[in-house]
Amino acid sequence: MTNTASTPPTQTAVRYEPAAVEAKWQRRWQEDDLYKAEDAVPGKENWYALTMFPYPSGDVHIGHWFAYTPADAHARFMRMQGYNVMHPQGFDSFGLPAENAAISRGADPREWTVANMDNMRRQFKLMGASYDWNRELATCEPDYYRWNQYFFLKFYEKGIAYRKNGAANWCPQDQTTLANEQVKDGACERCGTTVVRREMPQWFFRITDYADELLEMDSIDWPEKIKVMQRNWIGRSTGVTIGFDVSEYMPDGESDKIETFTTRIDTVYGVTFVVLAPEHPLVSKLTQPQQQGEVDAYIENAARQSEIERTSTEREKTGVHTGAYATNPLNGEKVPVLVGDYVLATYGTGAVMGVPAHDERDFVFAKKFGLPIRVVVAPEGWSGEELAEAYIAPGTQVNSAEFDGLPSAEGKERIADKIESNGWGERTITYHLRDWLISRQRYWGTPIPIIYCDDCGTVPVPEQDLPVILPDNVEFTPTGQSPLTLDEEFVNVPCPDCGRPAKRETDTMDTFVDSSWYHLRFTSPGLMEEPFDSEKVRQWVPVHQYMGGAEHAVMHLLYSRFFNKALRDIGMVEFDEPYTRLFNQGTMTKDHMKISKRANPLNPEPIIERFGTDTLRCYLMFLGPWDQGGDWSDQAINGISRWLQRVWDLALRESPSGSDTDADRQIERASHALTGRVIGDMQQFKFNTTIAALMEFTNELSRSRETGNTSREAWTSAIERLLLHLAPLAPHVAEELWEQTGHRYSIHQQSTPGWEEAKAAADTETIVVQVNGKVREQLQLPAGVAQDTAVSAALASEKVQRYTDGAEILKQIFVPGRLINLVVKPGK
RNA sequence: GCCGAGGUGGCGGAACGGUAGACGCGCCGCACUCAAAAUGCGGUGGGGGAAACCUCGUGCGGGUUCGAUUCCCGCCCUCGGCACCA
């Protein structure tokens, strides 16, 4: 320091220099392996704190900081609360960007990924997060992905994995199929390109078998929002499947029925037409010769439409007659069979019964095609007039034969009974959820361990031959086939069963397979013989606290739950859910706009250089409630910087040495109150109010120092408490001050200080006096003052008397420790 | 359209049904300085008033209550998710 001579005595000689402090402690913690998690520590409960691991895209950006540093603060807090905490970090390192980098600039995907991981690991270490790096894993390593293959084989054995030919979602840009969950608004979730449908054999995981169990979420403490999104995605609906006979229109005297699904069987007497999806197999058979041309043209046109166009709700409903008629089994009526693309081939049975009076879409369709609209569920007070729009709500059965007069809710049950007893159909449950399509026609992923033999068919790779290694040096020409198809050495293998020449499956797995079980691998990352050590899994999993963004609500978080249940069913884990608690952080913006590299950049590195990691960490947590995201301000971070500087000065300047017991009591009161607030807030991830409480305490200490009456003991203990609460939030500066105030390393191995409600309580309390609900006076009264004493004091106040003089007091409300409200009737 | 979260000073945001605006930013004033920066101290919702104090005020309209940002009913707006799911 150059200005020591001119420094006034009240100034500290050494200013807070974050860079030096942070480098020093990061090195020390690493040398000492301070955050290494033992699998069991006597007397401590385990706490598995997990954040959704990152994709190694290249740099740790501000969004990573916003996701990971508050999560780390919480993990650190739990450690100080006496838990044995494991907080691991790794890389979700298979995926398209690596391959796209290979295509666009000839980089090797593995080298590109490894270089990114090295860089990001370095940047992560600048965060000062309490990660146990001994447990780091990367999903692109054979030691990891071989277990994806292992699980795949187990699932195949159990029938959970299967191969099926069908129309799959195809992204023309990424040149691969996608799972339903990865299609948003008819476009690829990753690149935004409109998805098309393509017929091809693909591998699936039978997630639909778990649909009902996945709906059961009472045992997990997750945000309601995520639960709702999962429920909606699974989309369970209960109804009736009912067949409409079309035999007389079938070629060659075949007999057949159109199976339709409805949730409104109470409206079945109002059916005036039946609509098939263009892709429905009966369309070709039922189309009568005179309609053939029109139907063909319609189907061809529908096929050319994109998914977005077809599913737009604004679009006009279109359709065409097949010339065939179907018989309603309940009343024997024949209704026309049409083809319409508002009916989806992928939902229910791909055919619907049209009830225009009681379904908005059917209403529009009927109006357009001049089909009859028959009311069968009457609104209250309905007297036979025509409807201006479809009537959706419940009502009374009419025009429904023997069911007339019943409330529609009851009609639903009775009609379903009748249908079932006559064998016309049955009660059915349908789901929006489809099986998880896991095949990807891409290189940078886990090879699917299957061999196709002309003689033996589909042959699983024997377990002892795992892993099927992803070869290096393949050609990247996005042709719609996996690059692996061009690797002769990879593709051509002898059949494991008969030894004759056979070919390997060349598709790779969806990377969401990798992230479905990584939390298990963190318990035993180096293990060679098994995917994980069951004993250690028992010690650590289910994950106690999972943290990450809500964008994975129906992808990762749903897949992972499914995967856990499938593992349970093959006897590999014992619990039903992978993540007990979940917390979703919100999205960070800058100037209320999305942060993006190009349009609205916010690079953390210069911020760290200027203010230090601790300041950035605290600022991100101070922005607002973590789950609501936050808006970055270049100016406001100064406030945090100033505050930490003040903490530094308070801790290091010479302590006061007064002997005023009142001053000491005041500090003690503030100290205990602080701890109570901090513990409550930190438990609930309310970092912003935690920091506000610490700032208030800092202000209190500053005032106390000004008066100089506080004793050395009281002061020292207050500073100690401040540092202990600061430690999870600003770990470096807290550690440095801990050392400089003469404490033993490390502050991060200390416990949260204790507190007592009684000591946190004030000796006097402010009682607000209201007259008719308006605040008129504030009285300082001894704590715990009784109602009559307080009221007498209030009535003695001149300010209160102004409003009570000559008035009649009707009522007194007394809230202990808070207020008095005098309800008066004014005199005169 | 449906589901979820929100709407509070110039800004980010606090408030078990009990003093609305904690804490911070910004701004204003003062101190320190030749000066500036940094730092420290004080002030800072609107209107009125020299002040004491009065009054209005938490998206809009009602209601419950001694008392409502908070609870209830009906709207408006913003953000996120889903959406021809039969």
mmCIF file of C-alpha atoms (C1' of nucleotides) in Angstrom, chain A residues 184 228-229 237 261-263 310-311 315 317 342-344 347 352 361 432 622-623 625 635-636 639 642 646 686 688-689 692 695-696 699 766 768 770 774-776 778 799 803 811 813 815 818-819 821, chain B residues 1-7 10-20 22-27 32 38-42 52-57 65-68 79-86:
data_model
loop_
_atom_site.group_PDB
_atom_site.id
_atom_site.type_symbol
_atom_site.label_atom_id
_atom_site.label_comp_id
_atom_site.label_asym_id
_atom_site.label_seq_id
_atom_site.Cartn_x
_atom_site.Cartn_y
_atom_site.Cartn_z
ATOM 1 C CA LYS A 184 -42.142 -27.695 -29.439
ATOM 2 C CA VAL A 228 -48.807 -29.636 -13.489
ATOM 3 C CA MET A 229 -46.681 -29.576 -16.622
ATOM 4 C CA SER A 237 -58.249 -38.889 -20.047
ATOM 5 C CA PHE A 261 -62.693 -42.637 -28.494
ATOM 6 C CA THR A 262 -64.736 -40.064 -26.605
ATOM 7 C CA THR A 263 -64.764 -38.521 -23.153
ATOM 8 C CA ARG A 310 -52.002 -28.877 -39.360
ATOM 9 C CA THR A 311 -52.263 -28.227 -35.668
ATOM 10 C CA ARG A 315 -56.982 -22.835 -39.287
ATOM 11 C CA LYS A 317 -61.517 -27.035 -40.563
ATOM 12 C CA TYR A 342 -58.265 -31.909 -37.565
ATOM 13 C CA VAL A 343 -58.385 -35.454 -36.331
ATOM 14 C CA LEU A 344 -54.955 -36.604 -35.231
ATOM 15 C CA TYR A 347 -54.211 -39.581 -30.430
ATOM 16 C CA VAL A 352 -63.785 -39.392 -33.697
ATOM 17 C CA ARG A 361 -64.706 -28.304 -33.437
ATOM 18 C CA HIS A 432 -51.147 -37.939 -24.562
ATOM 19 C CA PHE A 622 -29.464 -10.372 -4.080
ATOM 20 C CA LEU A 623 -31.264 -9.656 -7.391
ATOM 21 C CA PRO A 625 -36.186 -14.321 -5.247
ATOM 22 C CA GLN A 635 -24.913 -0.254 -11.385
ATOM 23 C CA ALA A 636 -26.529 -2.195 -8.572
ATOM 24 C CA GLY A 639 -23.889 -1.939 -3.628
ATOM 25 C CA ARG A 642 -19.386 -1.651 -1.056
ATOM 26 C CA ARG A 646 -17.605 -2.566 4.793
ATOM 27 C CA LYS A 686 -34.487 -16.773 0.026
ATOM 28 C CA ASN A 688 -32.058 -11.956 -1.250
ATOM 29 C CA THR A 689 -33.584 -11.446 2.160
ATOM 30 C CA ALA A 692 -30.623 -7.909 3.327
ATOM 31 C CA MET A 695 -26.649 -5.815 5.534
ATOM 32 C CA GLU A 696 -28.922 -4.611 8.299
ATOM 33 C CA ASN A 699 -25.372 -1.283 9.543
ATOM 34 C CA THR A 766 -43.161 -0.434 19.520
ATOM 35 C CA VAL A 768 -48.731 1.237 17.189
ATOM 36 C CA GLN A 770 -54.618 3.212 15.677
ATOM 37 C CA LYS A 774 -55.538 4.895 11.208
ATOM 38 C CA VAL A 775 -52.113 5.092 12.801
ATOM 39 C CA ARG A 776 -52.021 7.999 15.281
ATOM 40 C CA GLN A 778 -46.293 4.865 18.313
ATOM 41 C CA LYS A 799 -51.933 12.602 19.881
ATOM 42 C CA TYR A 803 -59.209 11.639 18.251
ATOM 43 C CA LYS A 811 -64.094 -1.465 20.984
ATOM 44 C CA ILE A 813 -58.327 -4.381 19.647
ATOM 45 C CA VAL A 815 -52.430 -7.402 19.285
ATOM 46 C CA ARG A 818 -47.880 -4.998 17.763
ATOM 47 C CA LEU A 819 -50.755 -2.616 18.067
ATOM 48 C CA ASN A 821 -56.805 -0.256 17.538
ATOM 49 C "C1'" G B 1 -58.674 -21.113 -25.310
ATOM 50 C "C1'" C B 2 -56.601 -23.845 -20.873
ATOM 51 C "C1'" C B 3 -52.857 -24.129 -16.827
ATOM 52 C "C1'" G B 4 -49.094 -21.678 -13.785
ATOM 53 C "C1'" A B 5 -46.496 -17.273 -11.831
ATOM 54 C "C1'" G B 6 -46.826 -12.154 -11.397
ATOM 55 C "C1'" G B 7 -48.613 -6.578 -11.286
ATOM 56 C "C1'" G B 10 -37.344 6.723 -10.671
ATOM 57 C "C1'" C B 11 -35.225 1.104 -10.650
ATOM 58 C "C1'" G B 12 -34.361 -4.227 -8.386
ATOM 59 C "C1'" G B 13 -37.294 -5.690 -4.653
ATOM 60 C "C1'" A B 14 -39.335 -6.253 1.405
ATOM 61 C "C1'" A B 15 -43.673 -7.014 4.314
ATOM 62 C "C1'" C B 16 -47.137 -14.438 10.261
ATOM 63 C "C1'" G B 17 -54.339 -10.200 8.166
ATOM 64 C "C1'" G B 18 -51.486 -5.447 12.106
ATOM 65 C "C1'" U B 19 -46.630 1.276 11.186
ATOM 66 C "C1'" A B 20 -46.685 -0.384 3.142
ATOM 67 C "C1'" A B 22 -37.002 -3.520 4.762
ATOM 68 C "C1'" C B 23 -32.330 -4.019 2.032
ATOM 69 C "C1'" G B 24 -29.885 -2.198 -2.232
ATOM 70 C "C1'" C B 25 -29.352 0.972 -6.729
ATOM 71 C "C1'" G B 26 -30.071 5.882 -8.370
ATOM 72 C "C1'" C B 27 -30.770 10.875 -6.967
ATOM 73 C "C1'" C B 32 -13.212 14.871 3.910
ATOM 74 C "C1'" A B 38 -13.334 6.749 -3.176
ATOM 75 C "C1'" U B 39 -15.326 6.856 1.709
ATOM 76 C "C1'" G B 40 -18.441 8.545 5.780
ATOM 77 C "C1'" C B 41 -23.040 11.009 7.609
ATOM 78 C "C1'" G B 42 -28.126 12.696 6.576
ATOM 79 C "C1'" A B 52 -46.020 19.657 14.076
ATOM 80 C "C1'" C B 53 -48.866 17.135 11.207
ATOM 81 C "C1'" C B 54 -52.857 16.166 7.552
ATOM 82 C "C1'" U B 55 -54.178 13.539 3.260
ATOM 83 C "C1'" C B 56 -53.920 10.114 -0.940
ATOM 84 C "C1'" G B 57 -51.375 5.671 -2.214
ATOM 85 C "C1'" U B 65 -62.817 -7.488 8.697
ATOM 86 C "C1'" C B 66 -61.700 -3.154 14.149
ATOM 87 C "C1'" G B 67 -57.857 -3.356 10.330
ATOM 88 C "C1'" A B 68 -56.540 -5.967 3.510
ATOM 89 C "C1'" C B 79 -44.419 -13.240 -18.326
ATOM 90 C "C1'" G B 80 -43.830 -18.672 -18.685
ATOM 91 C "C1'" G B 81 -45.953 -23.432 -20.238
ATOM 92 C "C1'" C B 82 -49.523 -26.286 -23.079
ATOM 93 C "C1'" A B 83 -52.768 -26.150 -27.029
ATOM 94 C "C1'" C B 84 -57.730 -29.158 -33.045
ATOM 95 C "C1'" C B 85 -56.113 -34.413 -26.746
ATOM 96 C "C1'" A B 86 -62.095 -35.838 -29.309
#
